[in-house]
CSV table of C-alpha atoms in Angstrom, one decimal:
chain,number,residue,atom,x,y,z
A,170,ASP,CA,4.3,7.4,-14.1
A,171,ILE,CA,7.3,5.4,-12.9
A,172,GLN,CA,7.0,1.7,-13.7
A,173,MET,CA,8.2,-0.8,-11.1
A,174,THR,CA,9.1,-4.1,-12.6
A,175,GLN,CA,9.2,-6.8,-9.9
A,176,SER,CA,10.6,-10.3,-10.4
A,177,PRO,CA,10.0,-13.1,-10.0
A,178,SER,CA,6.2,-13.1,-9.8
A,179,SER,CA,6.3,-16.2,-7.7
A,180,LEU,CA,8.8,-18.6,-6.3
A,181,SER,CA,8.8,-21.9,-4.4
A,182,ALA,CA,11.3,-22.2,-1.6
A,183,SER,CA,12.0,-24.3,1.5
A,184,VAL,CA,12.4,-23.3,5.1
A,185,GLY,CA,16.0,-22.2,5.5
A,186,ASP,CA,16.5,-21.1,1.9
A,187,ARG,CA,17.9,-17.7,0.9
A,188,VAL,CA,15.3,-15.7,-1.2
A,189,THR,CA,16.0,-12.7,-3.4
A,190,ILE,CA,13.3,-10.5,-5.0
A,191,THR,CA,14.1,-7.6,-7.3
A,192,CYS,CA,12.4,-4.4,-8.3
A,193,ARG,CA,13.5,-2.3,-11.2
A,194,ALA,CA,12.3,1.3,-11.7
A,195,SER,CA,11.8,2.8,-15.1
A,196,GLN,CA,13.8,5.8,-14.0
A,197,GLY,CA,16.0,6.7,-11.1
A,198,ILE,CA,14.2,7.0,-7.7
A,199,SER,CA,17.2,7.5,-5.4
A,200,ASN,CA,16.4,5.3,-2.4
A,201,ASP,CA,12.7,6.2,-2.2
A,202,LEU,CA,11.6,2.6,-2.0
A,203,GLY,CA,9.9,0.4,0.5
A,204,TRP,CA,9.3,-3.4,0.7
A,205,TYR,CA,6.1,-4.8,2.1
A,206,GLN,CA,4.9,-8.2,3.2
A,207,HIS,CA,1.3,-9.1,2.7
A,208,LYS,CA,-0.6,-12.1,4.0
A,209,PRO,CA,-4.2,-12.9,3.0
A,210,GLY,CA,-6.7,-11.0,5.0
A,211,LYS,CA,-4.1,-9.0,6.8
A,212,ALA,CA,-2.8,-5.5,6.5
A,213,PRO,CA,0.3,-5.2,4.4
A,214,LYS,CA,3.3,-4.7,6.6
A,215,ARG,CA,6.3,-2.5,5.7
A,216,LEU,CA,9.6,-4.4,6.2
A,217,ILE,CA,12.1,-2.0,4.7
A,218,PHE,CA,12.0,1.8,4.1
A,219,ALA,CA,14.5,4.0,2.3
A,220,ALA,CA,15.6,1.0,0.3
A,221,SER,CA,17.8,-0.5,3.0
A,222,SER,CA,16.5,0.5,6.4
A,223,LEU,CA,14.9,-2.2,8.5
A,224,GLN,CA,11.6,-1.3,10.0
A,225,ARG,CA,11.6,-1.5,13.8
A,226,GLY,CA,10.6,-5.0,15.0
A,227,VAL,CA,11.2,-6.7,11.7
A,228,PRO,CA,13.6,-9.7,11.9
A,229,SER,CA,17.2,-9.1,10.8
A,230,ARG,CA,16.9,-12.0,8.2
A,231,PHE,CA,15.2,-9.4,6.0
A,232,SER,CA,17.4,-6.9,4.2
A,233,GLY,CA,17.1,-4.4,1.4
A,234,SER,CA,19.7,-3.0,-1.0
A,235,GLY,CA,19.9,-0.8,-4.0
A,236,SER,CA,19.6,2.7,-5.2
A,237,GLY,CA,18.6,4.5,-8.4
A,238,THR,CA,16.8,1.9,-10.5
A,239,LYS,CA,17.6,-1.5,-9.1
A,240,PHE,CA,16.5,-2.8,-5.7
A,241,THR,CA,16.6,-6.1,-3.9
A,242,LEU,CA,14.9,-7.7,-1.0
A,243,THR,CA,16.7,-10.6,0.6
A,244,ILE,CA,15.4,-13.1,3.1
A,245,THR,CA,18.2,-15.2,4.5
A,246,SER,CA,17.0,-18.4,6.0
A,247,LEU,CA,13.3,-18.4,5.1
A,248,GLN,CA,11.0,-19.1,8.0
A,249,PRO,CA,7.5,-20.7,8.0
A,250,GLU,CA,5.9,-17.3,8.8
A,251,ASP,CA,7.6,-15.7,5.8
A,252,PHE,CA,5.4,-17.4,3.2
A,253,ALA,CA,3.5,-14.4,1.9
A,254,THR,CA,3.4,-12.0,-1.0
A,255,TYR,CA,6.0,-9.3,-1.1
A,256,PHE,CA,5.8,-6.0,-3.1
A,257,CYS,CA,7.8,-2.9,-3.5
A,258,LEU,CA,6.6,0.7,-3.6
A,259,GLN,CA,8.3,3.8,-5.0
A,260,HIS,CA,7.4,7.2,-3.6
A,261,ASN,CA,10.0,9.3,-5.3
A,262,ASN,CA,7.5,10.7,-7.9
A,263,TYR,CA,3.8,11.0,-7.8
A,264,PRO,CA,1.8,8.9,-8.2
A,265,PRO,CA,3.4,6.3,-6.0
A,266,THR,CA,3.7,3.0,-7.9
A,267,PHE,CA,4.0,-0.6,-6.9
A,268,GLY,CA,5.7,-3.7,-8.1
A,269,GLN,CA,3.3,-6.5,-9.2
A,270,GLY,CA,4.2,-8.6,-6.2
A,271,THR,CA,6.1,-11.8,-5.6
A,272,LYS,CA,4.3,-14.8,-4.0
A,273,VAL,CA,6.6,-16.9,-1.9
A,274,GLU,CA,5.3,-20.4,-1.6
A,275,ILE,CA,6.4,-23.5,0.2
A,276,LYS,CA,8.3,-26.0,-1.9
B,255,GLU,CA,0.1,-0.6,18.4
B,256,VAL,CA,-0.8,1.2,15.1
B,257,GLN,CA,-4.1,0.2,13.7
B,258,LEU,CA,-6.0,1.3,10.6
B,259,VAL,CA,-9.4,-0.3,10.1
B,260,GLU,CA,-11.4,0.3,6.9
B,261,SER,CA,-15.1,-0.1,6.7
B,262,GLY,CA,-18.0,0.7,4.5
B,263,GLY,CA,-17.4,-1.7,1.7
B,264,GLY,CA,-20.1,-3.8,0.1
B,265,LEU,CA,-22.1,-4.5,-3.0
B,266,VAL,CA,-23.3,-1.4,-4.9
B,267,LYS,CA,-24.9,-0.9,-8.3
B,268,PRO,CA,-23.1,1.0,-11.1
B,269,GLY,CA,-23.6,4.7,-10.9
B,270,ARG,CA,-24.2,4.7,-7.2
B,271,SER,CA,-22.0,6.2,-4.4
B,272,LEU,CA,-20.3,4.7,-1.4
B,273,ARG,CA,-18.2,6.2,1.4
B,274,LEU,CA,-15.4,4.2,3.0
B,275,SER,CA,-14.1,5.0,6.4
B,276,CYS,CA,-10.6,4.4,7.9
B,277,ALA,CA,-10.5,4.5,11.7
B,278,THR,CA,-7.1,4.8,13.1
B,279,SER,CA,-5.3,4.5,16.5
B,280,GLY,CA,-1.8,4.1,17.9
B,281,PHE,CA,-0.3,7.1,16.1
B,282,THR,CA,-0.8,10.9,16.0
B,283,PHE,CA,-3.3,10.8,13.1
B,284,GLY,CA,-3.2,14.6,12.6
B,285,ASP,CA,0.5,14.6,11.8
B,286,TYR,CA,0.1,12.0,9.0
B,287,ALA,CA,-0.9,12.2,5.4
B,288,VAL,CA,-3.4,9.5,4.5
B,289,SER,CA,-3.6,7.7,1.2
B,290,TRP,CA,-6.1,5.3,-0.3
B,291,VAL,CA,-4.9,2.3,-2.5
B,292,ARG,CA,-6.9,-0.4,-4.2
B,293,GLN,CA,-6.3,-3.8,-5.7
B,294,ALA,CA,-8.8,-5.1,-8.3
B,295,PRO,CA,-9.1,-8.9,-8.5
B,296,GLY,CA,-6.1,-10.3,-10.3
B,297,LYS,CA,-4.5,-6.9,-10.7
B,298,GLY,CA,-1.7,-4.9,-9.0
B,299,LEU,CA,-2.0,-2.2,-6.4
B,300,GLU,CA,-3.2,1.2,-7.6
B,301,TRP,CA,-2.7,4.4,-5.6
B,302,LEU,CA,-5.9,6.5,-5.7
B,303,GLY,CA,-4.9,9.6,-3.9
B,304,PHE,CA,-4.0,11.2,-0.6
B,305,ILE,CA,-4.8,14.0,1.8
B,306,ARG,CA,-2.0,16.0,3.5
B,307,SER,CA,-1.9,16.7,7.1
B,308,LYS,CA,-3.4,20.1,8.3
B,309,THR,CA,0.2,21.2,8.8
B,310,TYR,CA,0.7,21.0,5.1
B,311,GLY,CA,-2.7,22.5,4.2
B,312,GLY,CA,-4.9,19.3,4.3
B,313,THR,CA,-5.0,19.4,0.5
B,314,THR,CA,-5.5,16.4,-1.7
B,315,GLU,CA,-4.1,14.8,-4.8
B,316,TYR,CA,-5.7,12.2,-6.9
B,317,ALA,CA,-4.9,9.6,-9.5
B,318,THR,CA,-6.1,10.5,-13.0
B,319,SER,CA,-8.3,7.4,-13.0
B,320,VAL,CA,-10.5,8.6,-10.1
B,321,LYS,CA,-10.1,12.4,-10.2
B,322,GLY,CA,-13.5,14.1,-10.2
B,323,ARG,CA,-15.3,11.0,-8.9
B,324,PHE,CA,-13.4,10.2,-5.6
B,325,THR,CA,-12.9,12.6,-2.7
B,326,ILE,CA,-10.7,12.0,0.3
B,327,SER,CA,-11.3,13.8,3.5
B,328,ARG,CA,-10.3,13.6,7.2
B,329,ASP,CA,-11.6,14.2,10.7
B,330,ASP,CA,-8.6,14.8,12.9
B,331,TYR,CA,-10.7,14.9,16.0
B,332,LYS,CA,-12.0,11.4,15.4
B,333,SER,CA,-8.7,10.2,13.8
B,334,ILE,CA,-10.8,9.0,10.8
B,335,ALA,CA,-10.2,9.4,7.1
B,336,TYR,CA,-12.8,8.9,4.4
B,337,LEU,CA,-13.0,8.0,0.7
B,338,GLN,CA,-16.2,9.2,-1.0
B,339,MET,CA,-16.7,7.3,-4.2
B,340,ASN,CA,-19.3,8.6,-6.7
B,341,SER,CA,-20.5,7.4,-10.1
B,342,LEU,CA,-19.1,3.9,-9.4
B,343,LYS,CA,-18.2,1.7,-12.3
B,344,THR,CA,-17.8,-2.1,-12.5
B,345,ASP,CA,-14.0,-1.4,-12.9
B,346,ASP,CA,-14.0,0.1,-9.4
B,347,THR,CA,-14.5,-3.4,-7.9
B,348,ALA,CA,-11.5,-4.0,-5.7
B,349,MET,CA,-10.1,-4.3,-2.2
B,350,TYR,CA,-9.6,-0.8,-0.8
B,351,TYR,CA,-6.9,0.0,1.6
B,352,CYS,CA,-6.1,3.2,3.6
B,353,THR,CA,-2.5,3.9,4.5
B,354,GLY,CA,-0.9,6.4,6.9
B,355,GLY,CA,2.2,8.4,6.1
B,356,LEU,CA,3.6,9.9,2.9
B,357,ARG,CA,5.7,6.8,2.4
B,358,LEU,CA,2.6,4.6,3.1
B,359,ASP,CA,4.1,3.5,6.4
B,360,TYR,CA,1.0,1.8,7.8
B,361,TRP,CA,-1.8,0.0,6.2
B,362,GLY,CA,-5.2,-1.3,7.1
B,363,GLN,CA,-6.5,-4.8,6.2
B,364,GLY,CA,-8.8,-3.5,3.5
B,365,THR,CA,-12.5,-3.4,2.7
B,366,LEU,CA,-14.0,-5.0,-0.3
B,367,VAL,CA,-16.1,-3.0,-2.8
B,368,THR,CA,-18.1,-4.8,-5.4
B,369,VAL,CA,-19.8,-2.8,-8.1
B,370,SER,CA,-22.3,-4.9,-9.9
B,371,SER,CA,-25.9,-4.7,-11.2
């Protein structure tokens, strides 16, 4: 199975900050990666697909980059509604595997 | 609006069975693969398996950890997917999510399964 190593596991940030979260794959996965936002009690919501494509309706402050083994989710100018857990998912190889998640908390 | 709503979770004794349902709306269910994913307390997300759309044979694939115990099925007329879980173990305690799409495009909010005597 492909291992997805996500970092950091948590971070504290203020409204307006720029936040960067990274996922590294144990082998190349092309751009077969998605980023998700998950709030407690809610359905996880995909923000980015194909590593860098913004899901329709998702604010442009979210962006994704990377290919192969290293991927990044960036939130420019963090907003109050962005405090949540974020995780990556690779679907290049079965089984699909997930990063461990990054909890973004208010500083 | 796309919605997936899981139900059927609850407290069950080890060795027993449980069937989860995933009711969907807002997309053409029959065109989508459906996966089930779980997250045990304090652990990461684990993909359990998926069922292809009828166009691709409606066949299933499973994670090694649940193969032979869990079965995924679908009713395209009702736009519902199911996860039949047999011989449940305490390690199966988790929040269970259904997802739509091969790339896990859409998710439900989950249903909690607790396996305990």
